[in-house]
Amino acid sequence: MIRQPGTQIKLTNVSIVRMKKGGKRFEIACYKNKANEFRSGIETDLSEVLQIEQVFSNVPKGQVAKKEDWAKAFATEDINKVIEEILRKGELQVNNLERTHQLSSLSREIATLVTEMTVDPTTGRKHTVGMVEKAMVEAGYSVKPDKTAKAQALELIRTLAAGDTLPVRRVRMRVRVTMPAKDGKRIKDKVVEMVEEVEDEDVGAEWEAVVQIDPSAFRALTDLVNNESKGKGRVESMGSVN
């Protein structure tokens, strides 16, 4: 970083986030890839995201925005609040080559996650990454650069499960549910409604069952058992099962 006389600051190897507000253009200079990491919550330290804690009117030209302009547009004199709003709501500027590479990498990551999280419901086998990528195209799924790969993988799973492009279902979790026998007898039907399959069941002083569930049901099942048994029940993960 080289400071120039007046209000010019020259930066290199920079990603720009741009926002128009109050009829003016404001920009901030970030390290490459850090803006998306901040937006997704991976990075929380602004000093690790910004090349310089400054608001610009034009980053490539090194032109710093006037304080009176950004203070009026954002209704605050706190530059950190202004920077954070631009970072969260502004438009990340990337060239066509960078955009193509980013979308390609993100698409591959999404397909890989879907492969890890699902199986063919008929065979119980995992699809290949290539098959998932082909299904993404056939289903018309558009990768969104401002959303995390995991969020989009879950969205794609729902899309595929609802259609006929590629048959998928979530890889199930195997869990052990334990609670006092009197509670188990009382809420057994509610538990069974939330699971995909009951593998084993035993009743003694405690009611215990080993079941398979969709991973999305784990929290609800845990809450049900804790609430109905007044904290005396347990739901323990035993890993995944195809």
PDB file of C-alpha atoms in Angstrom:
ATOM      1  CA  MET A   1       0.000   0.000   0.000  1.00  0.00           C
ATOM      2  CA  ILE A   2       1.454   3.400  -1.015  1.00  0.00           C
ATOM      3  CA  ARG A   3      -0.056   6.609   0.258  1.00  0.00           C
ATOM      4  CA  GLN A   4      -0.264   9.402  -2.292  1.00  0.00           C
ATOM      5  CA  PRO A   5      -0.556  13.119  -1.532  1.00  0.00           C
ATOM      6  CA  GLY A   6      -4.043  14.407  -0.702  1.00  0.00           C
ATOM      7  CA  THR A   7      -6.868  11.919  -0.776  1.00  0.00           C
ATOM      8  CA  GLN A   8      -5.463   9.228  -3.087  1.00  0.00           C
ATOM      9  CA  ILE A   9      -4.554   5.738  -1.882  1.00  0.00           C
ATOM     10  CA  LYS A  10      -3.284   3.152  -4.371  1.00  0.00           C
ATOM     11  CA  LEU A  11      -4.049  -0.519  -3.674  1.00  0.00           C
ATOM     12  CA  THR A  12      -3.192  -3.730  -5.505  1.00  0.00           C
ATOM     13  CA  ASN A  13      -4.603  -7.300  -5.567  1.00  0.00           C
ATOM     14  CA  VAL A  14      -7.890  -5.967  -4.268  1.00  0.00           C
ATOM     15  CA  SER A  15     -11.546  -6.996  -4.274  1.00  0.00           C
ATOM     16  CA  ILE A  16     -14.007  -4.109  -4.357  1.00  0.00           C
ATOM     17  CA  VAL A  17     -17.418  -3.920  -2.708  1.00  0.00           C
ATOM     18  CA  ARG A  18     -19.552  -1.119  -4.148  1.00  0.00           C
ATOM     19  CA  MET A  19     -22.738   0.515  -2.899  1.00  0.00           C
ATOM     20  CA  LYS A  20     -24.779   3.456  -4.161  1.00  0.00           C
ATOM     21  CA  LYS A  21     -26.554   5.492  -1.506  1.00  0.00           C
ATOM     22  CA  GLY A  22     -27.848   9.028  -1.359  1.00  0.00           C
ATOM     23  CA  GLY A  23     -26.971   9.535  -5.005  1.00  0.00           C
ATOM     24  CA  LYS A  24     -23.278   8.803  -4.387  1.00  0.00           C
ATOM     25  CA  ARG A  25     -21.062   5.791  -5.041  1.00  0.00           C
ATOM     26  CA  PHE A  26     -19.091   4.336  -2.150  1.00  0.00           C
ATOM     27  CA  GLU A  27     -16.559   1.528  -2.257  1.00  0.00           C
ATOM     28  CA  ILE A  28     -14.363  -0.414   0.142  1.00  0.00           C
ATOM     29  CA  ALA A  29     -11.199  -2.380  -0.617  1.00  0.00           C
ATOM     30  CA  CYS A  30     -11.057  -5.968   0.638  1.00  0.00           C
ATOM     31  CA  TYR A  31      -8.610  -8.821   0.429  1.00  0.00           C
ATOM     32  CA  LYS A  32      -9.661 -11.353  -2.192  1.00  0.00           C
ATOM     33  CA  ASN A  33     -12.249 -13.905  -0.984  1.00  0.00           C
ATOM     34  CA  LYS A  34     -12.530 -12.240   2.445  1.00  0.00           C
ATOM     35  CA  ALA A  35     -15.752 -10.360   1.661  1.00  0.00           C
ATOM     36  CA  ASN A  36     -17.644 -13.610   1.054  1.00  0.00           C
ATOM     37  CA  GLU A  37     -16.097 -15.168   4.165  1.00  0.00           C
ATOM     38  CA  PHE A  38     -17.340 -12.208   6.216  1.00  0.00           C
ATOM     39  CA  ARG A  39     -20.827 -12.425   4.752  1.00  0.00           C
ATOM     40  CA  SER A  40     -21.037 -16.150   5.443  1.00  0.00           C
ATOM     41  CA  GLY A  41     -19.783 -15.724   9.012  1.00  0.00           C
ATOM     42  CA  ILE A  42     -16.474 -17.548   8.512  1.00  0.00           C
ATOM     43  CA  GLU A  43     -14.537 -14.339   9.136  1.00  0.00           C
ATOM     44  CA  THR A  44     -15.713 -11.838  11.761  1.00  0.00           C
ATOM     45  CA  ASP A  45     -12.697  -9.556  12.154  1.00  0.00           C
ATOM     46  CA  LEU A  46     -13.020  -6.528   9.852  1.00  0.00           C
ATOM     47  CA  SER A  47      -9.273  -5.901  10.012  1.00  0.00           C
ATOM     48  CA  GLU A  48      -8.743  -9.296   8.338  1.00  0.00           C
ATOM     49  CA  VAL A  49     -11.204  -8.395   5.573  1.00  0.00           C
ATOM     50  CA  LEU A  50     -10.232  -4.831   4.672  1.00  0.00           C
ATOM     51  CA  GLN A  51      -7.032  -3.789   2.977  1.00  0.00           C
ATOM     52  CA  ILE A  52      -7.536  -0.406   4.612  1.00  0.00           C
ATOM     53  CA  GLU A  53     -10.285   0.937   6.890  1.00  0.00           C
ATOM     54  CA  GLN A  54     -11.370   3.653   4.502  1.00  0.00           C
ATOM     55  CA  VAL A  55     -14.377   4.537   2.363  1.00  0.00           C
ATOM     56  CA  PHE A  56     -13.593   5.307  -1.264  1.00  0.00           C
ATOM     57  CA  SER A  57     -15.491   6.916  -4.105  1.00  0.00           C
ATOM     58  CA  ASN A  58     -13.288   5.001  -6.576  1.00  0.00           C
ATOM     59  CA  VAL A  59     -10.913   2.287  -5.368  1.00  0.00           C
ATOM     60  CA  PRO A  60      -8.999   1.696  -8.667  1.00  0.00           C
ATOM     61  CA  LYS A  61      -8.200   5.403  -8.857  1.00  0.00           C
ATOM     62  CA  GLY A  62      -7.402   5.586  -5.155  1.00  0.00           C
ATOM     63  CA  GLN A  63      -9.993   8.312  -4.575  1.00  0.00           C
ATOM     64  CA  VAL A  64     -11.166   8.528  -0.949  1.00  0.00           C
ATOM     65  CA  ALA A  65     -14.793   9.526  -0.405  1.00  0.00           C
ATOM     66  CA  LYS A  66     -15.427  12.794   1.438  1.00  0.00           C
ATOM     67  CA  LYS A  67     -16.512  12.304   5.016  1.00  0.00           C
ATOM     68  CA  GLU A  68     -19.425  14.710   4.619  1.00  0.00           C
ATOM     69  CA  ASP A  69     -20.713  12.591   1.709  1.00  0.00           C
ATOM     70  CA  TRP A  70     -20.718   9.213   3.481  1.00  0.00           C
ATOM     71  CA  ALA A  71     -21.806  10.682   6.814  1.00  0.00           C
ATOM     72  CA  LYS A  72     -24.852  12.250   5.142  1.00  0.00           C
ATOM     73  CA  ALA A  73     -25.690   9.192   3.019  1.00  0.00           C
ATOM     74  CA  PHE A  74     -25.444   6.704   5.903  1.00  0.00           C
ATOM     75  CA  ALA A  75     -26.673   9.068   8.644  1.00  0.00           C
ATOM     76  CA  THR A  76     -23.677   8.354  10.874  1.00  0.00           C
ATOM     77  CA  GLU A  77     -20.143   9.595  11.426  1.00  0.00           C
ATOM     78  CA  ASP A  78     -18.987   6.155  12.553  1.00  0.00           C
ATOM     79  CA  ILE A  79     -16.881   4.942   9.638  1.00  0.00           C
ATOM     80  CA  ASN A  80     -16.899   1.343  10.897  1.00  0.00           C
ATOM     81  CA  LYS A  81     -20.707   1.226  10.715  1.00  0.00           C
ATOM     82  CA  VAL A  82     -20.546   2.603   7.179  1.00  0.00           C
ATOM     83  CA  ILE A  83     -17.911   0.057   6.136  1.00  0.00           C
ATOM     84  CA  GLU A  84     -19.877  -2.836   7.623  1.00  0.00           C
ATOM     85  CA  GLU A  85     -23.086  -1.806   5.847  1.00  0.00           C
ATOM     86  CA  ILE A  86     -21.253  -1.555   2.518  1.00  0.00           C
ATOM     87  CA  LEU A  87     -19.603  -4.918   3.162  1.00  0.00           C
ATOM     88  CA  ARG A  88     -22.893  -6.663   3.999  1.00  0.00           C
ATOM     89  CA  LYS A  89     -25.216  -5.002   1.486  1.00  0.00           C
ATOM     90  CA  GLY A  90     -22.931  -3.795  -1.287  1.00  0.00           C
ATOM     91  CA  GLU A  91     -22.185  -5.466  -4.621  1.00  0.00           C
ATOM     92  CA  LEU A  92     -18.955  -7.434  -4.801  1.00  0.00           C
ATOM     93  CA  GLN A  93     -17.112  -6.498  -7.990  1.00  0.00           C
ATOM     94  CA  VAL A  94     -15.367  -9.347  -9.816  1.00  0.00           C
ATOM     95  CA  ASN A  95     -14.214  -9.668 -13.413  1.00  0.00           C
ATOM     96  CA  ASN A  96     -15.708 -12.260 -15.762  1.00  0.00           C
ATOM     97  CA  LEU A  97     -12.821 -14.707 -15.408  1.00  0.00           C
ATOM     98  CA  GLU A  98     -12.951 -14.538 -11.598  1.00  0.00           C
ATOM     99  CA  ARG A  99     -16.739 -14.878 -11.610  1.00  0.00           C
ATOM    100  CA  THR A 100     -16.621 -17.957 -13.855  1.00  0.00           C
ATOM    101  CA  HIS A 101     -13.948 -19.575 -11.690  1.00  0.00           C
ATOM    102  CA  GLN A 102     -15.798 -18.793  -8.450  1.00  0.00           C
ATOM    103  CA  LEU A 103     -19.104 -20.180  -9.737  1.00  0.00           C
ATOM    104  CA  SER A 104     -17.390 -23.295 -11.078  1.00  0.00           C
ATOM    105  CA  SER A 105     -15.646 -23.948  -7.754  1.00  0.00           C
ATOM    106  CA  LEU A 106     -18.831 -23.265  -5.784  1.00  0.00           C
ATOM    107  CA  SER A 107     -20.860 -25.545  -8.057  1.00  0.00           C
ATOM    108  CA  ARG A 108     -18.344 -28.363  -7.536  1.00  0.00           C
ATOM    109  CA  GLU A 109     -18.437 -27.837  -3.771  1.00  0.00           C
ATOM    110  CA  ILE A 110     -22.247 -27.969  -3.752  1.00  0.00           C
ATOM    111  CA  ALA A 111     -22.281 -31.173  -5.794  1.00  0.00           C
ATOM    112  CA  THR A 112     -19.688 -32.741  -3.486  1.00  0.00           C
ATOM    113  CA  LEU A 113     -21.777 -31.897  -0.414  1.00  0.00           C
ATOM    114  CA  VAL A 114     -24.915 -33.347  -2.008  1.00  0.00           C
ATOM    115  CA  THR A 115     -22.979 -36.543  -2.747  1.00  0.00           C
ATOM    116  CA  GLU A 116     -21.873 -36.774   0.883  1.00  0.00           C
ATOM    117  CA  MET A 117     -25.315 -35.994   2.311  1.00  0.00           C
ATOM    118  CA  THR A 118     -27.530 -38.209   0.137  1.00  0.00           C
ATOM    119  CA  VAL A 119     -28.003 -41.664  -1.341  1.00  0.00           C
ATOM    120  CA  ASP A 120     -30.146 -43.190  -4.061  1.00  0.00           C
ATOM    121  CA  PRO A 121     -33.339 -44.161  -2.183  1.00  0.00           C
ATOM    122  CA  THR A 122     -33.671 -47.394  -4.189  1.00  0.00           C
ATOM    123  CA  THR A 123     -30.126 -48.760  -4.005  1.00  0.00           C
ATOM    124  CA  GLY A 124     -28.837 -46.971  -0.880  1.00  0.00           C
ATOM    125  CA  ARG A 125     -25.690 -46.073  -2.820  1.00  0.00           C
ATOM    126  CA  LYS A 126     -24.173 -42.627  -3.226  1.00  0.00           C
ATOM    127  CA  HIS A 127     -24.304 -40.778  -6.514  1.00  0.00           C
ATOM    128  CA  THR A 128     -21.042 -39.538  -8.029  1.00  0.00           C
ATOM    129  CA  VAL A 129     -20.191 -35.838  -8.038  1.00  0.00           C
ATOM    130  CA  GLY A 130     -20.423 -35.878 -11.830  1.00  0.00           C
ATOM    131  CA  MET A 131     -23.973 -37.263 -11.714  1.00  0.00           C
ATOM    132  CA  VAL A 132     -25.020 -34.541  -9.275  1.00  0.00           C
ATOM    133  CA  GLU A 133     -23.414 -31.834 -11.428  1.00  0.00           C
ATOM    134  CA  LYS A 134     -25.297 -33.144 -14.478  1.00  0.00           C
ATOM    135  CA  ALA A 135     -28.542 -33.181 -12.488  1.00  0.00           C
ATOM    136  CA  MET A 136     -27.951 -29.556 -11.423  1.00  0.00           C
ATOM    137  CA  VAL A 137     -27.855 -28.548 -15.090  1.00  0.00           C
ATOM    138  CA  GLU A 138     -30.867 -30.670 -16.068  1.00  0.00           C
ATOM    139  CA  ALA A 139     -32.897 -29.338 -13.128  1.00  0.00           C
ATOM    140  CA  GLY A 140     -31.994 -25.768 -14.086  1.00  0.00           C
ATOM    141  CA  TYR A 141     -30.417 -25.066 -10.698  1.00  0.00           C
ATOM    142  CA  SER A 142     -28.597 -21.723 -10.603  1.00  0.00           C
ATOM    143  CA  VAL A 143     -25.622 -21.362  -8.258  1.00  0.00           C
ATOM    144  CA  LYS A 144     -25.806 -18.205  -6.145  1.00  0.00           C
ATOM    145  CA  PRO A 145     -22.430 -16.618  -5.347  1.00  0.00           C
ATOM    146  CA  ASP A 146     -23.741 -14.869  -2.221  1.00  0.00           C
ATOM    147  CA  LYS A 147     -25.014 -18.039  -0.477  1.00  0.00           C
ATOM    148  CA  THR A 148     -22.938 -20.712   1.261  1.00  0.00           C
ATOM    149  CA  ALA A 149     -22.320 -24.055  -0.405  1.00  0.00           C
ATOM    150  CA  LYS A 150     -24.046 -25.933   2.436  1.00  0.00           C
ATOM    151  CA  ALA A 151     -27.207 -23.822   2.239  1.00  0.00           C
ATOM    152  CA  GLN A 152     -27.365 -24.372  -1.518  1.00  0.00           C
ATOM    153  CA  ALA A 153     -26.648 -28.096  -1.168  1.00  0.00           C
ATOM    154  CA  LEU A 154     -29.647 -28.454   1.150  1.00  0.00           C
ATOM    155  CA  GLU A 155     -31.750 -26.412  -1.281  1.00  0.00           C
ATOM    156  CA  LEU A 156     -30.623 -28.586  -4.194  1.00  0.00           C
ATOM    157  CA  ILE A 157     -31.432 -31.775  -2.255  1.00  0.00           C
ATOM    158  CA  ARG A 158     -34.996 -30.522  -1.760  1.00  0.00           C
ATOM    159  CA  THR A 159     -35.242 -29.645  -5.456  1.00  0.00           C
ATOM    160  CA  LEU A 160     -33.984 -33.047  -6.586  1.00  0.00           C
ATOM    161  CA  ALA A 161     -36.108 -34.959  -4.068  1.00  0.00           C
ATOM    162  CA  ALA A 162     -39.235 -33.187  -5.338  1.00  0.00           C
ATOM    163  CA  GLY A 163     -38.476 -33.883  -8.999  1.00  0.00           C
ATOM    164  CA  ASP A 164     -37.465 -36.814 -11.198  1.00  0.00           C
ATOM    165  CA  THR A 165     -34.062 -35.627 -12.458  1.00  0.00           C
ATOM    166  CA  LEU A 166     -32.034 -37.627  -9.939  1.00  0.00           C
ATOM    167  CA  PRO A 167     -33.571 -39.680  -7.100  1.00  0.00           C
ATOM    168  CA  VAL A 168     -32.059 -38.702  -3.737  1.00  0.00           C
ATOM    169  CA  ARG A 169     -32.789 -38.887  -0.041  1.00  0.00           C
ATOM    170  CA  ARG A 170     -30.777 -37.627   2.899  1.00  0.00           C
ATOM    171  CA  VAL A 171     -28.324 -40.037   4.499  1.00  0.00           C
ATOM    172  CA  ARG A 172     -30.040 -41.098   7.702  1.00  0.00           C
ATOM    173  CA  MET A 173     -28.705 -40.749  11.228  1.00  0.00           C
ATOM    174  CA  ARG A 174     -28.807 -43.657  13.643  1.00  0.00           C
ATOM    175  CA  VAL A 175     -29.694 -42.474  17.156  1.00  0.00           C
ATOM    176  CA  ARG A 176     -30.402 -44.060  20.518  1.00  0.00           C
ATOM    177  CA  VAL A 177     -33.415 -42.691  22.381  1.00  0.00           C
ATOM    178  CA  THR A 178     -33.559 -43.399  26.124  1.00  0.00           C
ATOM    179  CA  MET A 179     -35.990 -42.250  28.816  1.00  0.00           C
ATOM    180  CA  PRO A 180     -37.821 -43.545  31.912  1.00  0.00           C
ATOM    181  CA  ALA A 181     -40.191 -46.391  31.020  1.00  0.00           C
ATOM    182  CA  LYS A 182     -43.321 -44.462  32.042  1.00  0.00           C
ATOM    183  CA  ASP A 183     -42.382 -41.572  29.734  1.00  0.00           C
ATOM    184  CA  GLY A 184     -41.481 -43.951  26.930  1.00  0.00           C
ATOM    185  CA  LYS A 185     -44.864 -45.644  27.137  1.00  0.00           C
ATOM    186  CA  ARG A 186     -46.613 -42.283  27.098  1.00  0.00           C
ATOM    187  CA  ILE A 187     -44.807 -40.669  24.144  1.00  0.00           C
ATOM    188  CA  LYS A 188     -43.646 -43.679  22.123  1.00  0.00           C
ATOM    189  CA  ASP A 189     -46.152 -42.952  19.347  1.00  0.00           C
ATOM    190  CA  LYS A 190     -44.918 -39.362  19.045  1.00  0.00           C
ATOM    191  CA  VAL A 191     -41.317 -40.561  18.773  1.00  0.00           C
ATOM    192  CA  VAL A 192     -42.175 -43.173  16.138  1.00  0.00           C
ATOM    193  CA  GLU A 193     -43.933 -40.526  14.032  1.00  0.00           C
ATOM    194  CA  MET A 194     -40.672 -38.561  13.810  1.00  0.00           C
ATOM    195  CA  VAL A 195     -38.384 -41.433  12.763  1.00  0.00           C
ATOM    196  CA  GLU A 196     -37.836 -43.256   9.493  1.00  0.00           C
ATOM    197  CA  GLU A 197     -37.283 -46.712  10.973  1.00  0.00           C
ATOM    198  CA  VAL A 198     -37.171 -48.395  14.372  1.00  0.00           C
ATOM    199  CA  GLU A 199     -34.264 -50.851  14.449  1.00  0.00           C
ATOM    200  CA  ASP A 200     -34.513 -52.057  18.030  1.00  0.00           C
ATOM    201  CA  GLU A 201     -36.637 -51.437  21.111  1.00  0.00           C
ATOM    202  CA  ASP A 202     -36.241 -52.526  24.728  1.00  0.00           C
ATOM    203  CA  VAL A 203     -38.304 -51.814  27.825  1.00  0.00           C
ATOM    204  CA  GLY A 204     -37.090 -52.268  31.405  1.00  0.00           C
ATOM    205  CA  ALA A 205     -36.569 -49.576  33.988  1.00  0.00           C
ATOM    206  CA  GLU A 206     -35.998 -47.407  30.924  1.00  0.00           C
ATOM    207  CA  TRP A 207     -37.514 -47.340  27.470  1.00  0.00           C
ATOM    208  CA  GLU A 208     -34.758 -47.514  24.871  1.00  0.00           C
ATOM    209  CA  ALA A 209     -34.945 -47.534  21.099  1.00  0.00           C
ATOM    210  CA  VAL A 210     -32.394 -47.429  18.305  1.00  0.00           C
ATOM    211  CA  VAL A 211     -33.901 -45.596  15.352  1.00  0.00           C
ATOM    212  CA  GLN A 212     -33.026 -44.053  12.001  1.00  0.00           C
ATOM    213  CA  ILE A 213     -33.970 -40.436  11.374  1.00  0.00           C
ATOM    214  CA  ASP A 214     -33.552 -37.737   8.777  1.00  0.00           C
ATOM    215  CA  PRO A 215     -30.793 -35.435  10.108  1.00  0.00           C
ATOM    216  CA  SER A 216     -33.199 -32.487   9.963  1.00  0.00           C
ATOM    217  CA  ALA A 217     -35.361 -34.191  12.613  1.00  0.00           C
ATOM    218  CA  PHE A 218     -32.610 -34.521  15.216  1.00  0.00           C
ATOM    219  CA  ARG A 219     -33.243 -31.214  16.990  1.00  0.00           C
ATOM    220  CA  ALA A 220     -37.024 -31.671  17.091  1.00  0.00           C
ATOM    221  CA  LEU A 221     -36.664 -35.229  18.412  1.00  0.00           C
ATOM    222  CA  THR A 222     -34.203 -34.074  21.080  1.00  0.00           C
ATOM    223  CA  ASP A 223     -36.548 -31.267  22.151  1.00  0.00           C
ATOM    224  CA  LEU A 224     -39.509 -33.665  22.320  1.00  0.00           C
ATOM    225  CA  VAL A 225     -37.657 -36.170  24.501  1.00  0.00           C
ATOM    226  CA  ASN A 226     -36.206 -33.505  26.815  1.00  0.00           C
ATOM    227  CA  ASN A 227     -39.517 -31.711  27.276  1.00  0.00           C
ATOM    228  CA  GLU A 228     -41.700 -34.788  27.752  1.00  0.00           C
ATOM    229  CA  SER A 229     -39.260 -36.501  30.147  1.00  0.00           C
ATOM    230  CA  LYS A 230     -38.406 -33.266  32.006  1.00  0.00           C
ATOM    231  CA  GLY A 231     -34.741 -33.636  31.122  1.00  0.00           C
ATOM    232  CA  LYS A 232     -34.448 -37.311  32.111  1.00  0.00           C
ATOM    233  CA  GLY A 233     -34.365 -38.599  28.530  1.00  0.00           C
ATOM    234  CA  ARG A 234     -31.474 -38.681  26.068  1.00  0.00           C
ATOM    235  CA  VAL A 235     -31.035 -38.704  22.302  1.00  0.00           C
ATOM    236  CA  GLU A 236     -27.557 -39.846  21.306  1.00  0.00           C
ATOM    237  CA  SER A 237     -26.115 -39.893  17.775  1.00  0.00           C
ATOM    238  CA  MET A 238     -24.632 -43.224  16.700  1.00  0.00           C
ATOM    239  CA  GLY A 239     -23.387 -41.982  13.341  1.00  0.00           C
ATOM    240  CA  SER A 240     -24.826 -42.145   9.847  1.00  0.00           C
ATOM    241  CA  VAL A 241     -26.430 -45.013   7.960  1.00  0.00           C
ATOM    242  CA  ASN A 242     -27.257 -45.283   4.286  1.00  0.00           C
TER     243      ASN A 242
END
